[in-house]
Tab-separated table of C-alpha atoms and ligand atoms in Angstrom:
chain	number	residue	atom	x	y	z
A	1	UNK	CA	-25.717	-30.871	-7.361
A	2	UNK	CA	-26.108	-34.185	-9.129
A	3	UNK	CA	-28.311	-37.143	-8.194
A	4	UNK	CA	-27.177	-39.493	-11.008
A	5	UNK	CA	-29.882	-41.885	-9.849
A	6	UNK	CA	-27.670	-43.237	-7.089
A	7	UNK	CA	-29.365	-44.611	-4.001
A	8	UNK	CA	-28.584	-45.991	-0.571
A	9	UNK	CA	-30.699	-48.971	0.404
A	10	UNK	CA	-31.987	-49.004	3.947
A	11	UNK	CA	-33.334	-52.282	5.271
A	12	UNK	CA	-35.733	-51.903	8.187
A	13	UNK	CA	-38.298	-54.420	9.417
A	14	UNK	CA	-37.399	-56.687	6.492
A	15	UNK	CA	-38.414	-53.997	4.031
A	16	UNK	CA	-35.974	-52.119	1.841
A	17	UNK	CA	-36.174	-48.396	1.181
A	18	UNK	CA	-34.257	-46.409	-1.404
A	19	UNK	CA	-32.761	-43.122	-0.212
A	20	UNK	CA	-31.344	-40.806	-2.909
A	21	UNK	CA	-27.601	-40.176	-2.807
A	22	UNK	CA	-26.700	-36.596	-3.740
A	23	UNK	CA	-23.268	-35.366	-4.872
A	24	UNK	CA	-22.025	-31.808	-4.322
A	25	UNK	CA	-19.822	-29.910	-6.767
A	26	UNK	CA	-16.653	-30.977	-4.895
A	27	UNK	CA	-17.685	-34.637	-4.903
A	28	UNK	CA	-19.099	-34.666	-1.363
A	29	UNK	CA	-21.841	-37.256	-0.898
A	30	UNK	CA	-25.032	-36.859	1.062
A	31	UNK	CA	-28.022	-39.106	1.746
A	32	UNK	CA	-31.323	-37.326	1.163
A	33	UNK	CA	-33.515	-38.328	4.110
A	34	UNK	CA	-36.333	-35.823	3.443
A	35	UNK	CA	-38.859	-38.653	2.954
A	36	UNK	CA	-37.393	-41.027	5.543
A	37	UNK	CA	-40.130	-40.489	8.120
A	38	UNK	CA	-43.050	-40.564	5.699
A	39	UNK	CA	-41.758	-43.800	4.173
A	40	UNK	CA	-40.346	-45.624	7.217
A	41	UNK	CA	-41.647	-43.818	10.320
A	42	UNK	CA	-38.038	-43.203	11.382
A	43	UNK	CA	-36.208	-39.993	12.148
A	44	UNK	CA	-32.447	-39.478	12.434
A	45	UNK	CA	-30.742	-38.320	15.640
A	46	UNK	CA	-27.640	-36.157	15.371
A	47	UNK	CA	-26.863	-34.028	18.426
A	48	UNK	CA	-25.186	-30.737	17.599
A	49	UNK	CA	-25.949	-31.428	13.898
A	50	UNK	CA	-22.422	-32.828	13.640
A	51	UNK	CA	-23.348	-34.947	10.643
A	52	UNK	CA	-26.376	-33.167	9.257
A	53	UNK	CA	-26.488	-31.128	6.080
A	54	UNK	CA	-29.199	-28.548	6.774
A	55	UNK	CA	-29.185	-26.917	3.348
A	56	UNK	CA	-27.594	-26.879	-0.063
A	57	UNK	CA	-25.353	-23.854	-0.571
A	58	UNK	CA	-23.106	-22.376	-3.230
A	59	UNK	CA	-21.433	-19.762	-1.013
A	60	UNK	CA	-18.535	-21.264	0.936
A	61	UNK	CA	-16.672	-24.519	0.516
A	62	UNK	CA	-14.528	-25.938	3.273
A	63	UNK	CA	-12.719	-29.234	3.542
A	64	UNK	CA	-11.817	-29.847	7.166
A	65	UNK	CA	-9.485	-32.760	6.421
A	66	UNK	CA	-7.445	-30.871	3.829
A	67	UNK	CA	-7.682	-27.426	5.418
A	68	UNK	CA	-9.411	-25.750	2.456
A	69	UNK	CA	-11.612	-22.660	2.607
A	70	UNK	CA	-13.044	-20.914	-0.460
A	71	UNK	CA	-15.610	-18.154	-0.835
A	72	UNK	CA	-17.610	-18.617	-4.053
A	73	UNK	CA	-14.769	-20.816	-5.321
A	74	UNK	CA	-11.940	-18.365	-4.553
A	75	UNK	CA	-9.345	-19.582	-1.989
A	76	UNK	CA	-9.359	-17.456	1.160
A	77	UNK	CA	-5.569	-17.151	0.852
A	78	UNK	CA	-5.984	-15.244	-2.448
A	79	UNK	CA	-8.648	-12.978	-1.011
A	80	UNK	CA	-6.558	-12.233	2.090
A	81	UNK	CA	-3.641	-11.378	-0.167
A	82	UNK	CA	-5.374	-9.336	-2.842
A	83	UNK	CA	-8.995	-8.366	-2.126
A	84	UNK	CA	-10.557	-5.544	-0.171
A	85	UNK	CA	-13.133	-6.376	2.483
A	86	UNK	CA	-15.754	-4.555	0.391
A	87	UNK	CA	-14.977	-6.754	-2.641
A	88	UNK	CA	-15.176	-9.855	-0.443
A	89	UNK	CA	-18.560	-8.766	0.920
A	90	UNK	CA	-19.831	-8.120	-2.617
A	91	UNK	CA	-18.516	-11.509	-3.746
A	92	UNK	CA	-20.204	-13.386	-0.915
A	93	UNK	CA	-23.541	-11.609	-1.275
A	94	UNK	CA	-23.750	-11.433	-5.084
A	95	UNK	CA	-21.867	-14.589	-6.024
A	96	UNK	CA	-19.217	-12.870	-8.154
A	97	UNK	CA	-16.528	-10.207	-7.929
A	98	UNK	CA	-17.692	-6.676	-8.792
A	99	UNK	CA	-16.287	-4.811	-11.810
A	100	UNK	CA	-14.895	-1.285	-11.264
A	101	UNK	CA	-18.231	0.436	-11.805
A	102	UNK	CA	-20.126	-1.965	-9.551
A	103	UNK	CA	-17.541	-1.577	-6.806
A	104	UNK	CA	-17.677	2.181	-7.054
A	105	UNK	CA	-21.518	2.150	-6.892
A	106	UNK	CA	-21.340	-0.195	-3.907
A	107	UNK	CA	-18.906	2.174	-2.129
A	108	UNK	CA	-21.172	5.160	-2.768
A	109	UNK	CA	-24.156	3.266	-1.356
A	110	UNK	CA	-22.212	2.197	1.738
A	111	UNK	CA	-21.135	5.773	2.356
A	112	UNK	CA	-24.662	7.100	1.806
A	113	UNK	CA	-26.013	4.741	4.449
A	114	UNK	CA	-23.196	4.925	6.972
A	115	UNK	CA	-24.816	7.440	9.319
A	116	UNK	CA	-26.906	6.137	12.194
A	117	UNK	CA	-30.152	7.791	13.271
A	118	UNK	CA	-29.217	10.382	15.929
A	119	UNK	CA	-31.986	9.153	18.256
A	120	UNK	CA	-30.176	5.832	18.550
A	121	UNK	CA	-27.476	7.560	20.585
A	122	UNK	CA	-30.008	7.928	23.408
A	123	UNK	CA	-30.284	4.146	23.630
A	124	UNK	CA	-26.518	3.729	23.682
A	125	UNK	CA	-26.185	6.280	26.449
A	126	UNK	CA	-28.695	4.458	28.632
A	127	UNK	CA	-27.108	1.006	28.629
A	128	UNK	CA	-25.323	0.389	31.937
A	129	UNK	CA	-21.593	1.125	31.562
A	130	UNK	CA	-20.801	-2.523	32.321
A	131	UNK	CA	-22.889	-3.866	29.395
A	132	UNK	CA	-21.072	-6.188	27.028
A	133	UNK	CA	-20.739	-4.604	23.538
A	134	UNK	CA	-22.143	-7.805	21.935
A	135	UNK	CA	-25.395	-7.451	23.865
A	136	UNK	CA	-25.581	-3.788	22.859
A	137	UNK	CA	-24.840	-4.568	19.201
A	138	UNK	CA	-27.423	-7.339	19.027
A	139	UNK	CA	-30.108	-5.098	20.585
A	140	UNK	CA	-29.284	-2.111	18.399
A	141	UNK	CA	-29.255	-4.119	15.176
A	142	UNK	CA	-32.703	-5.443	16.061
A	143	UNK	CA	-33.811	-1.892	16.888
A	144	UNK	CA	-32.822	-0.695	13.397
A	145	UNK	CA	-36.117	-2.097	12.150
A	146	UNK	CA	-37.982	0.528	14.198
A	147	UNK	CA	-35.851	3.361	12.879
A	148	UNK	CA	-35.992	2.486	9.188
A	149	UNK	CA	-39.454	1.955	7.705
A	150	UNK	CA	-40.415	-0.716	5.174
A	151	UNK	CA	-39.636	0.228	1.574
A	152	UNK	CA	-41.871	0.006	-1.493
A	153	UNK	CA	-40.839	-3.233	-3.181
A	154	UNK	CA	-39.490	-6.484	-1.755
A	155	UNK	CA	-36.340	-6.178	-3.868
A	156	UNK	CA	-35.680	-2.594	-2.787
A	157	UNK	CA	-36.365	-3.587	0.828
A	158	UNK	CA	-33.810	-6.391	0.661
A	159	UNK	CA	-31.136	-4.407	-1.180
A	160	UNK	CA	-31.379	-1.318	0.989
A	161	UNK	CA	-31.607	-3.311	4.229
A	162	UNK	CA	-28.468	-5.239	3.250
A	163	UNK	CA	-26.635	-1.992	2.443
A	164	UNK	CA	-27.840	-0.302	5.618
A	165	UNK	CA	-26.587	-3.162	7.737
A	166	UNK	CA	-23.173	-3.355	6.088
A	167	UNK	CA	-22.742	0.406	6.266
A	168	UNK	CA	-24.088	1.034	9.738
A	169	UNK	CA	-22.645	-1.893	11.681
A	170	UNK	CA	-19.188	-0.243	11.698
A	171	UNK	CA	-20.634	3.076	12.813
A	172	UNK	CA	-22.704	1.405	15.532
A	173	UNK	CA	-19.799	-0.643	16.864
A	174	UNK	CA	-17.468	2.381	17.013
A	175	UNK	CA	-20.239	4.507	18.502
A	176	UNK	CA	-20.777	2.066	21.374
A	177	UNK	CA	-17.054	2.141	22.123
A	178	UNK	CA	-16.883	5.937	22.121
A	179	UNK	CA	-19.993	6.318	24.260
A	180	UNK	CA	-18.796	3.666	26.712
A	181	UNK	CA	-15.668	5.782	27.243
A	182	UNK	CA	-17.674	8.974	27.593
A	183	UNK	CA	-16.129	10.337	24.391
A	184	UNK	CA	-17.751	12.290	21.596
A	185	UNK	CA	-18.958	10.118	18.715
A	186	UNK	CA	-16.842	10.356	15.525
A	187	UNK	CA	-18.858	10.396	12.303
A	188	UNK	CA	-18.008	8.242	9.249
A	189	UNK	CA	-15.866	9.788	6.513
A	190	UNK	CA	-16.609	9.012	2.842
A	191	UNK	CA	-12.971	9.574	1.796
A	192	UNK	CA	-11.746	6.593	3.837
A	193	UNK	CA	-11.807	2.893	2.967
A	194	UNK	CA	-14.235	0.575	4.804
A	195	UNK	CA	-11.519	-0.534	7.239
A	196	UNK	CA	-9.830	2.858	7.690
A	197	UNK	CA	-13.205	4.505	8.261
A	198	UNK	CA	-13.903	2.144	11.154
A	199	UNK	CA	-10.485	2.725	12.722
A	200	UNK	CA	-10.983	6.472	12.444
A	201	UNK	CA	-14.401	6.302	14.128
A	202	UNK	CA	-12.907	4.164	16.908
A	203	UNK	CA	-9.725	6.056	17.637
A	204	UNK	CA	-9.905	9.613	16.293
A	205	UNK	CA	-9.672	12.032	19.176
A	206	UNK	CA	-9.594	15.873	19.013
A	207	UNK	CA	-6.860	15.976	21.642
A	208	UNK	CA	-4.694	13.268	20.103
A	209	UNK	CA	-5.522	12.770	16.396
A	210	UNK	CA	-5.382	9.136	15.250
A	211	UNK	CA	-2.299	8.235	13.217
A	212	UNK	CA	-3.634	5.911	10.517
A	213	UNK	CA	-1.018	3.267	9.683
A	214	UNK	CA	-1.270	1.187	6.529
A	215	UNK	CA	-0.089	-1.947	8.403
A	216	UNK	CA	-2.976	-1.578	10.839
A	217	UNK	CA	-5.550	-0.971	8.084
A	218	UNK	CA	-4.189	-4.003	6.287
A	219	UNK	CA	-4.323	-6.166	9.411
A	220	UNK	CA	-7.963	-5.241	9.943
A	221	UNK	CA	-8.716	-5.969	6.265
A	222	UNK	CA	-7.200	-9.452	6.573
A	223	UNK	CA	-8.893	-10.127	9.917
A	224	UNK	CA	-12.292	-9.203	8.450
A	225	UNK	CA	-11.797	-11.196	5.237
A	226	UNK	CA	-10.729	-14.325	7.136
A	227	UNK	CA	-13.887	-14.238	9.249
A	228	UNK	CA	-16.311	-13.220	6.494
A	229	UNK	CA	-18.028	-16.605	6.099
A	230	UNK	CA	-17.614	-20.172	7.302
A	231	UNK	CA	-20.613	-22.091	5.969
A	232	UNK	CA	-23.084	-23.605	8.442
A	233	UNK	CA	-21.484	-22.697	11.791
A	234	UNK	CA	-23.491	-21.935	14.944
A	235	UNK	CA	-24.275	-18.263	14.226
A	236	UNK	CA	-24.886	-18.719	10.488
A	237	UNK	CA	-27.243	-21.608	11.134
A	238	UNK	CA	-28.978	-19.384	13.682
A	239	UNK	CA	-29.445	-16.684	11.039
A	240	UNK	CA	-30.897	-19.275	8.659
A	241	UNK	CA	-33.152	-20.851	11.313
A	242	UNK	CA	-34.473	-17.521	12.586
A	243	UNK	CA	-34.768	-16.227	9.002
A	244	UNK	CA	-36.734	-19.330	7.996
A	245	UNK	CA	-39.654	-18.034	10.048
A	246	UNK	CA	-39.559	-15.066	7.621
A	247	UNK	CA	-38.606	-12.463	10.218
A	248	UNK	CA	-37.002	-9.266	8.943
A	249	UNK	CA	-33.272	-9.341	8.189
A	250	UNK	CA	-32.368	-7.137	11.170
A	251	UNK	CA	-33.940	-9.663	13.566
A	252	UNK	CA	-32.194	-12.614	11.907
A	253	UNK	CA	-28.796	-10.845	12.080
A	254	UNK	CA	-29.403	-9.807	15.680
A	255	UNK	CA	-29.957	-13.488	16.517
A	256	UNK	CA	-26.724	-14.370	14.686
A	257	UNK	CA	-24.826	-11.804	16.778
A	258	UNK	CA	-26.183	-13.383	19.971
A	259	UNK	CA	-25.142	-16.857	18.803
A	260	UNK	CA	-21.665	-15.620	17.936
A	261	UNK	CA	-21.178	-14.198	21.421
A	262	UNK	CA	-20.524	-17.594	23.077
A	263	UNK	CA	-16.955	-18.541	24.098
A	264	UNK	CA	-17.121	-21.796	22.122
A	265	UNK	CA	-17.815	-19.765	18.969
A	266	UNK	CA	-16.946	-16.104	18.242
A	267	UNK	CA	-16.268	-15.316	21.886
A	268	UNK	CA	-13.223	-17.602	21.697
A	269	UNK	CA	-10.939	-14.704	20.655
A	270	UNK	CA	-11.680	-12.938	23.934
A	271	UNK	CA	-11.454	-16.224	25.857
A	272	UNK	CA	-7.992	-16.949	24.374
A	273	UNK	CA	-6.598	-13.678	25.723
A	274	UNK	CA	-8.091	-14.393	29.138
A	275	UNK	CA	-6.616	-17.896	29.122
A	276	UNK	CA	-3.153	-16.635	28.084
A	277	UNK	CA	-3.271	-13.873	30.701
A	278	UNK	CA	-4.260	-16.398	33.383
A	279	UNK	CA	-1.371	-18.682	32.368
A	280	UNK	CA	0.988	-15.730	32.456
A	281	UNK	CA	-0.167	-14.850	35.962
A	282	UNK	CA	0.395	-18.474	36.915
A	283	UNK	CA	4.114	-18.067	36.137
A	284	UNK	CA	3.594	-19.104	32.500
A	285	UNK	CA	2.937	-22.724	33.472
A	286	UNK	CA	1.897	-24.116	30.063
A	287	UNK	CA	2.098	-27.751	31.138
A	288	UNK	CA	-0.446	-27.216	33.904
A	289	UNK	CA	-2.964	-25.882	31.340
A	290	UNK	CA	-2.295	-28.728	28.913
A	291	UNK	CA	-2.825	-31.187	31.773
A	292	UNK	CA	-6.088	-29.501	32.765
A	293	UNK	CA	-7.319	-29.456	29.143
A	294	UNK	CA	-6.818	-33.217	28.964
A	295	UNK	CA	-8.511	-33.947	32.281
A	296	UNK	CA	-12.051	-35.214	31.683
A	297	UNK	CA	-13.086	-34.112	35.184
A	298	UNK	CA	-12.047	-30.533	34.482
A	299	UNK	CA	-14.206	-28.338	32.229
A	300	UNK	CA	-11.143	-26.319	31.176
A	301	UNK	CA	-10.334	-26.426	27.446
A	302	UNK	CA	-7.515	-24.851	25.491
A	303	UNK	CA	-9.350	-21.913	23.984
A	304	UNK	CA	-8.532	-21.281	20.325
A	305	UNK	CA	-7.863	-24.988	19.856
A	306	UNK	CA	-10.072	-27.512	18.067
A	307	UNK	CA	-12.779	-27.157	15.496
A	308	UNK	CA	-15.902	-29.071	14.551
A	309	UNK	CA	-14.897	-29.272	10.884
A	310	UNK	CA	-11.124	-28.741	10.686
A	311	UNK	CA	-9.209	-31.850	11.620
A	312	UNK	CA	-5.981	-30.247	10.473
A	313	UNK	CA	-4.574	-26.720	10.799
A	314	UNK	CA	-7.306	-24.113	10.221
A	315	UNK	CA	-6.137	-22.365	6.990
A	316	UNK	CA	-7.211	-19.017	8.456
A	317	UNK	CA	-4.997	-19.612	11.513
A	318	UNK	CA	-1.962	-20.006	9.240
A	319	UNK	CA	-2.604	-16.595	7.657
A	320	UNK	CA	-3.479	-15.023	11.013
A	321	UNK	CA	-0.304	-16.260	12.696
A	322	UNK	CA	1.896	-14.921	9.880
A	323	UNK	CA	0.072	-11.624	9.852
A	324	UNK	CA	0.339	-11.365	13.632
A	325	UNK	CA	4.120	-11.789	13.484
A	326	UNK	CA	4.464	-9.194	10.696
A	327	UNK	CA	2.207	-6.664	12.357
A	328	UNK	CA	3.948	-6.778	15.718
A	329	UNK	CA	7.270	-6.550	13.950
A	330	UNK	CA	6.255	-3.496	11.885
A	331	UNK	CA	4.700	-1.759	14.878
A	332	UNK	CA	7.699	-2.643	17.071
A	333	UNK	CA	5.404	-4.231	19.625
A	334	UNK	CA	6.586	-7.009	21.896
A	335	UNK	CA	3.612	-8.879	23.255
A	336	UNK	CA	4.508	-11.520	25.852
A	337	UNK	CA	1.166	-13.194	25.120
A	338	UNK	CA	2.357	-13.941	21.565
A	339	UNK	CA	5.463	-15.706	22.845
A	340	UNK	CA	3.348	-17.646	25.311
A	341	UNK	CA	0.811	-18.578	22.589
A	342	UNK	CA	3.600	-19.892	20.353
A	343	UNK	CA	5.065	-21.973	23.170
A	344	UNK	CA	1.638	-23.337	24.050
A	345	UNK	CA	0.980	-24.257	20.425
A	346	UNK	CA	4.339	-26.001	20.141
A	347	UNK	CA	3.777	-28.098	23.244
A	348	UNK	CA	0.136	-28.933	22.417
A	349	UNK	CA	0.910	-30.009	18.847
A	350	UNK	CA	3.406	-32.562	20.158
A	351	UNK	CA	1.129	-33.888	22.876
A	352	UNK	CA	-0.478	-37.292	22.218
A	353	UNK	CA	-3.926	-36.169	23.373
A	354	UNK	CA	-4.013	-33.199	20.971
A	355	UNK	CA	-2.576	-35.313	18.145
A	356	UNK	CA	-5.111	-38.141	18.672
A	357	UNK	CA	-8.018	-35.698	18.946
A	358	UNK	CA	-6.886	-33.712	15.864
A	359	UNK	CA	-6.792	-30.504	17.873
A	360	UNK	CA	-5.017	-27.661	16.077
A	361	UNK	CA	-5.115	-23.901	16.602
A	362	UNK	CA	-8.198	-22.318	15.045
A	363	UNK	CA	-8.485	-18.789	13.635
A	364	UNK	CA	-9.049	-17.314	17.065
A	365	UNK	CA	-5.840	-18.544	18.632
A	366	UNK	CA	-3.843	-15.626	17.203
A	367	UNK	CA	-6.607	-13.198	16.243
A	368	UNK	CA	-6.889	-11.695	19.737
A	369	UNK	CA	-3.202	-10.765	19.695
A	370	UNK	CA	-3.699	-9.040	16.327
A	371	UNK	CA	-6.680	-7.110	17.704
A	372	UNK	CA	-4.714	-6.084	20.796
A	373	UNK	CA	-1.960	-4.737	18.556
A	374	UNK	CA	-4.517	-2.730	16.564
A	375	UNK	CA	-5.709	-1.204	19.853
A	376	UNK	CA	-9.102	-2.905	20.093
A	377	UNK	CA	-10.185	-3.402	23.716
A	378	UNK	CA	-10.698	-7.064	24.669
A	379	UNK	CA	-14.445	-6.779	25.232
A	380	UNK	CA	-14.822	-5.513	21.633
A	381	UNK	CA	-13.058	-8.540	20.059
A	382	UNK	CA	-16.234	-10.474	19.341
A	383	UNK	CA	-17.852	-7.330	17.915
A	384	UNK	CA	-14.967	-7.220	15.416
A	385	UNK	CA	-15.824	-10.782	14.471
A	386	UNK	CA	-19.525	-9.862	14.099
A	387	UNK	CA	-18.695	-7.010	11.687
A	388	UNK	CA	-16.656	-9.386	9.548
A	389	UNK	CA	-19.229	-12.206	9.581
A	390	UNK	CA	-22.051	-9.879	8.493
A	391	UNK	CA	-21.557	-10.367	4.707
A	392	UNK	CA	-21.583	-14.146	5.226
A	393	UNK	CA	-24.757	-14.044	7.317
A	394	UNK	CA	-26.448	-11.833	4.723
A	395	UNK	CA	-25.364	-14.086	1.833
A	396	UNK	CA	-26.616	-17.203	3.641
A	397	UNK	CA	-29.909	-15.549	4.602
A	398	UNK	CA	-30.421	-14.348	1.016
A	399	UNK	CA	-29.652	-17.780	-0.384
A	400	UNK	CA	-32.143	-19.392	1.993
A	401	UNK	CA	-34.998	-17.023	1.201
A	402	UNK	CA	-34.327	-17.290	-2.568
A	403	UNK	CA	-34.478	-21.111	-2.389
A	404	UNK	CA	-37.615	-22.275	-4.253
A	405	UNK	CA	-37.706	-25.351	-1.989
A	406	UNK	CA	-37.504	-23.205	1.158
A	407	UNK	CA	-38.988	-24.690	4.325
A	408	UNK	CA	-39.335	-23.291	7.826
A	409	UNK	CA	-36.657	-24.919	10.027
A	410	UNK	CA	-38.336	-27.326	12.360
A	411	UNK	CA	-36.296	-30.357	13.476
A	412	UNK	CA	-37.694	-33.447	15.179
A	413	UNK	CA	-36.688	-34.940	18.530
A	414	UNK	CA	-36.500	-38.300	20.257
A	415	UNK	CA	-38.693	-37.889	23.307
A	416	UNK	CA	-37.195	-39.508	26.430
A	417	UNK	CA	-39.493	-38.024	29.103
A	418	UNK	CA	-42.447	-39.433	31.055
A	419	UNK	CA	-45.184	-41.413	29.369
A	420	UNK	CA	-48.708	-40.059	29.922
A	421	UNK	CA	-49.473	-39.491	33.624
A	422	UNK	CA	-52.234	-37.672	35.493
A	423	UNK	CA	-52.107	-34.271	37.098
A	424	UNK	CA	-52.119	-34.437	40.929
A	425	UNK	CA	-53.806	-31.536	42.737
A	426	UNK	CA	-51.444	-29.590	45.055
A	427	UNK	CA	-52.916	-30.881	48.368
A	428	UNK	CA	-52.455	-34.511	47.272
A	429	UNK	CA	-48.804	-34.270	46.160
B	1	ACO	N1	-9.168	-28.473	24.554
B	1	ACO	C1	-9.179	-29.733	25.042
B	1	ACO	N2	-9.910	-30.740	24.539
B	1	ACO	C2	-10.693	-30.465	23.492
B	1	ACO	C3	-10.742	-29.165	22.917
B	1	ACO	C4	-9.942	-28.159	23.486
B	1	ACO	N3	-9.948	-26.907	22.995
B	1	ACO	N4	-11.604	-29.171	21.874
B	1	ACO	C5	-12.076	-30.412	21.798
B	1	ACO	N5	-11.531	-31.196	22.766
B	1	ACO	C6	-11.753	-32.639	22.966
B	1	ACO	C7	-13.047	-32.897	23.718
B	1	ACO	O1	-12.846	-32.952	25.123
B	1	ACO	C8	-13.456	-34.229	23.144
B	1	ACO	O2	-12.695	-35.238	23.753
B	1	ACO	P1	-13.276	-36.736	23.953
B	1	ACO	O3	-13.714	-37.199	22.594
B	1	ACO	O4	-12.108	-37.491	24.491
B	1	ACO	O5	-14.408	-36.605	24.920
B	1	ACO	C9	-13.027	-34.135	21.680
B	1	ACO	O6	-11.913	-33.219	21.678
B	1	ACO	C10	-14.087	-33.632	20.740
B	1	ACO	O7	-14.591	-32.438	21.275
B	1	ACO	P2	-16.066	-31.912	21.002
B	1	ACO	O8	-16.415	-30.873	22.005
B	1	ACO	O9	-16.992	-33.083	20.882
B	1	ACO	O10	-15.854	-31.303	19.567
B	1	ACO	P3	-16.834	-30.289	18.873
B	1	ACO	O11	-16.648	-30.464	17.434
B	1	ACO	O12	-18.214	-30.436	19.426
B	1	ACO	O13	-16.307	-28.863	19.401
B	1	ACO	C11	-15.185	-26.807	19.548
B	1	ACO	C12	-15.585	-27.979	18.649
B	1	ACO	C13	-16.436	-26.247	20.264
B	1	ACO	C14	-14.591	-25.703	18.711
B	1	ACO	C15	-14.150	-27.324	20.606
B	1	ACO	O14	-13.002	-27.792	19.948
B	1	ACO	C16	-13.793	-26.262	21.631
B	1	ACO	O15	-14.497	-26.126	22.642
B	1	ACO	N6	-12.687	-25.472	21.388
B	1	ACO	C17	-12.322	-24.385	22.273
B	1	ACO	C18	-13.181	-23.151	21.957
B	1	ACO	C19	-12.776	-22.496	20.647
B	1	ACO	O16	-11.617	-22.258	20.381
B	1	ACO	N7	-13.815	-22.128	19.863
B	1	ACO	C20	-13.608	-21.443	18.585
B	1	ACO	C21	-13.957	-22.311	17.416
B	1	ACO	S1	-13.620	-21.468	15.913
B	1	ACO	C22	-14.844	-20.335	15.759
B	1	ACO	O17	-15.959	-20.512	16.185
B	1	ACO	C23	-14.519	-19.141	15.091
């Protein structure tokens, strides 16, 4: 970050104030308002933090106008093409790609920590059968703190907690699926890759052994890499905000999982499938949905469309769409929802409203169809997203606690309520 002694001059009450202008490594400019209130008495107001930089970060770069996404400088397209999910996680958390020895040590550690305390199964078994897997995952991740005691040194505590989370989240997610179906839990296998291991724990069955297909393992790898980080989105900011109070990592990640659950964020992949199914049941009437999405008096939105940052095609959606086509082709699956999604996209992209509002498909528009093809039940879609976002959350949390200028997150507000008034006793109201 460079300051180059550039300033913005703010004139307020006939006085001028100099606010430093900061430049990021990709040339992005930002006004440093840290001292605005102490110098001028003013605060800024920015609902939904649409125009607020809450931190400096060297993890993920995205340019919403150009459709660019890079993890630690490496384009997501290259990672989706060539990297493993484990390498991507290592890259995000440690800031560089691992060499062979480091990757092998990382794999050993992940395998060593992949088992989940047997007593945790009791908790899983006692959730009502109708519980949403995201609620279960968030609770169980928080509960990990009770099962795994504090370690000797801060560094060891951080490293082992990070490894435990990365290793166990797959096991916990698959375990909740198996238990919800009344099936026996399948244990992790050290001979399988990160992605294959998860698929095996989800779908292996003594009566009908799971046929592991490379196309499916590859699809999961790409899905997880594409979702691994996305700078200061709702759930990542949640992890940073909660972490800023110096809670343990499990609690911060559990909060991130809860934030991700919402249909406007990670829950969109599940919401897209519901929307497409509803359209299908309504005789595939795409135009009716487009009309509803444009109607300001109707809360309906085209799920999987639009993004706070991307004002062009989400680069992840391009990869996801291509991968979706390939996967269904290789597996000889015909999914009517894919045809409907493509038609909907085509119509929306030509519609004036969507063009004027810069609304393009986001990563979740096609991701649900990929997950369906892999065999993931719809209510587990957002859990799949949570597993993939974990390395990003950890990297962002680590970066925030390592920041020498760290501050607890505590925004201001513009109060618009009553001025001082007196309490009225109940019999006089
Ligand atoms: N369908 C119809 N109109 C939309 C949509 C949509 N999907 N998205 C945005 N708009 C319209 C809004 O009505 C608004 O119109 P107006 O300015 O005429 O009032 C304008 O576009 C801007 O919308 P905002 O809600 O202000 O944009 P914001 O940046 O706050 O929201 C969001 C971004 C939440 C992603 C939004 O586009 C949306 O709700 N999309 C559908 C849900 C979705 O797919 N979420 C996944 C995002 S990706 C992810 O989290 C992994």
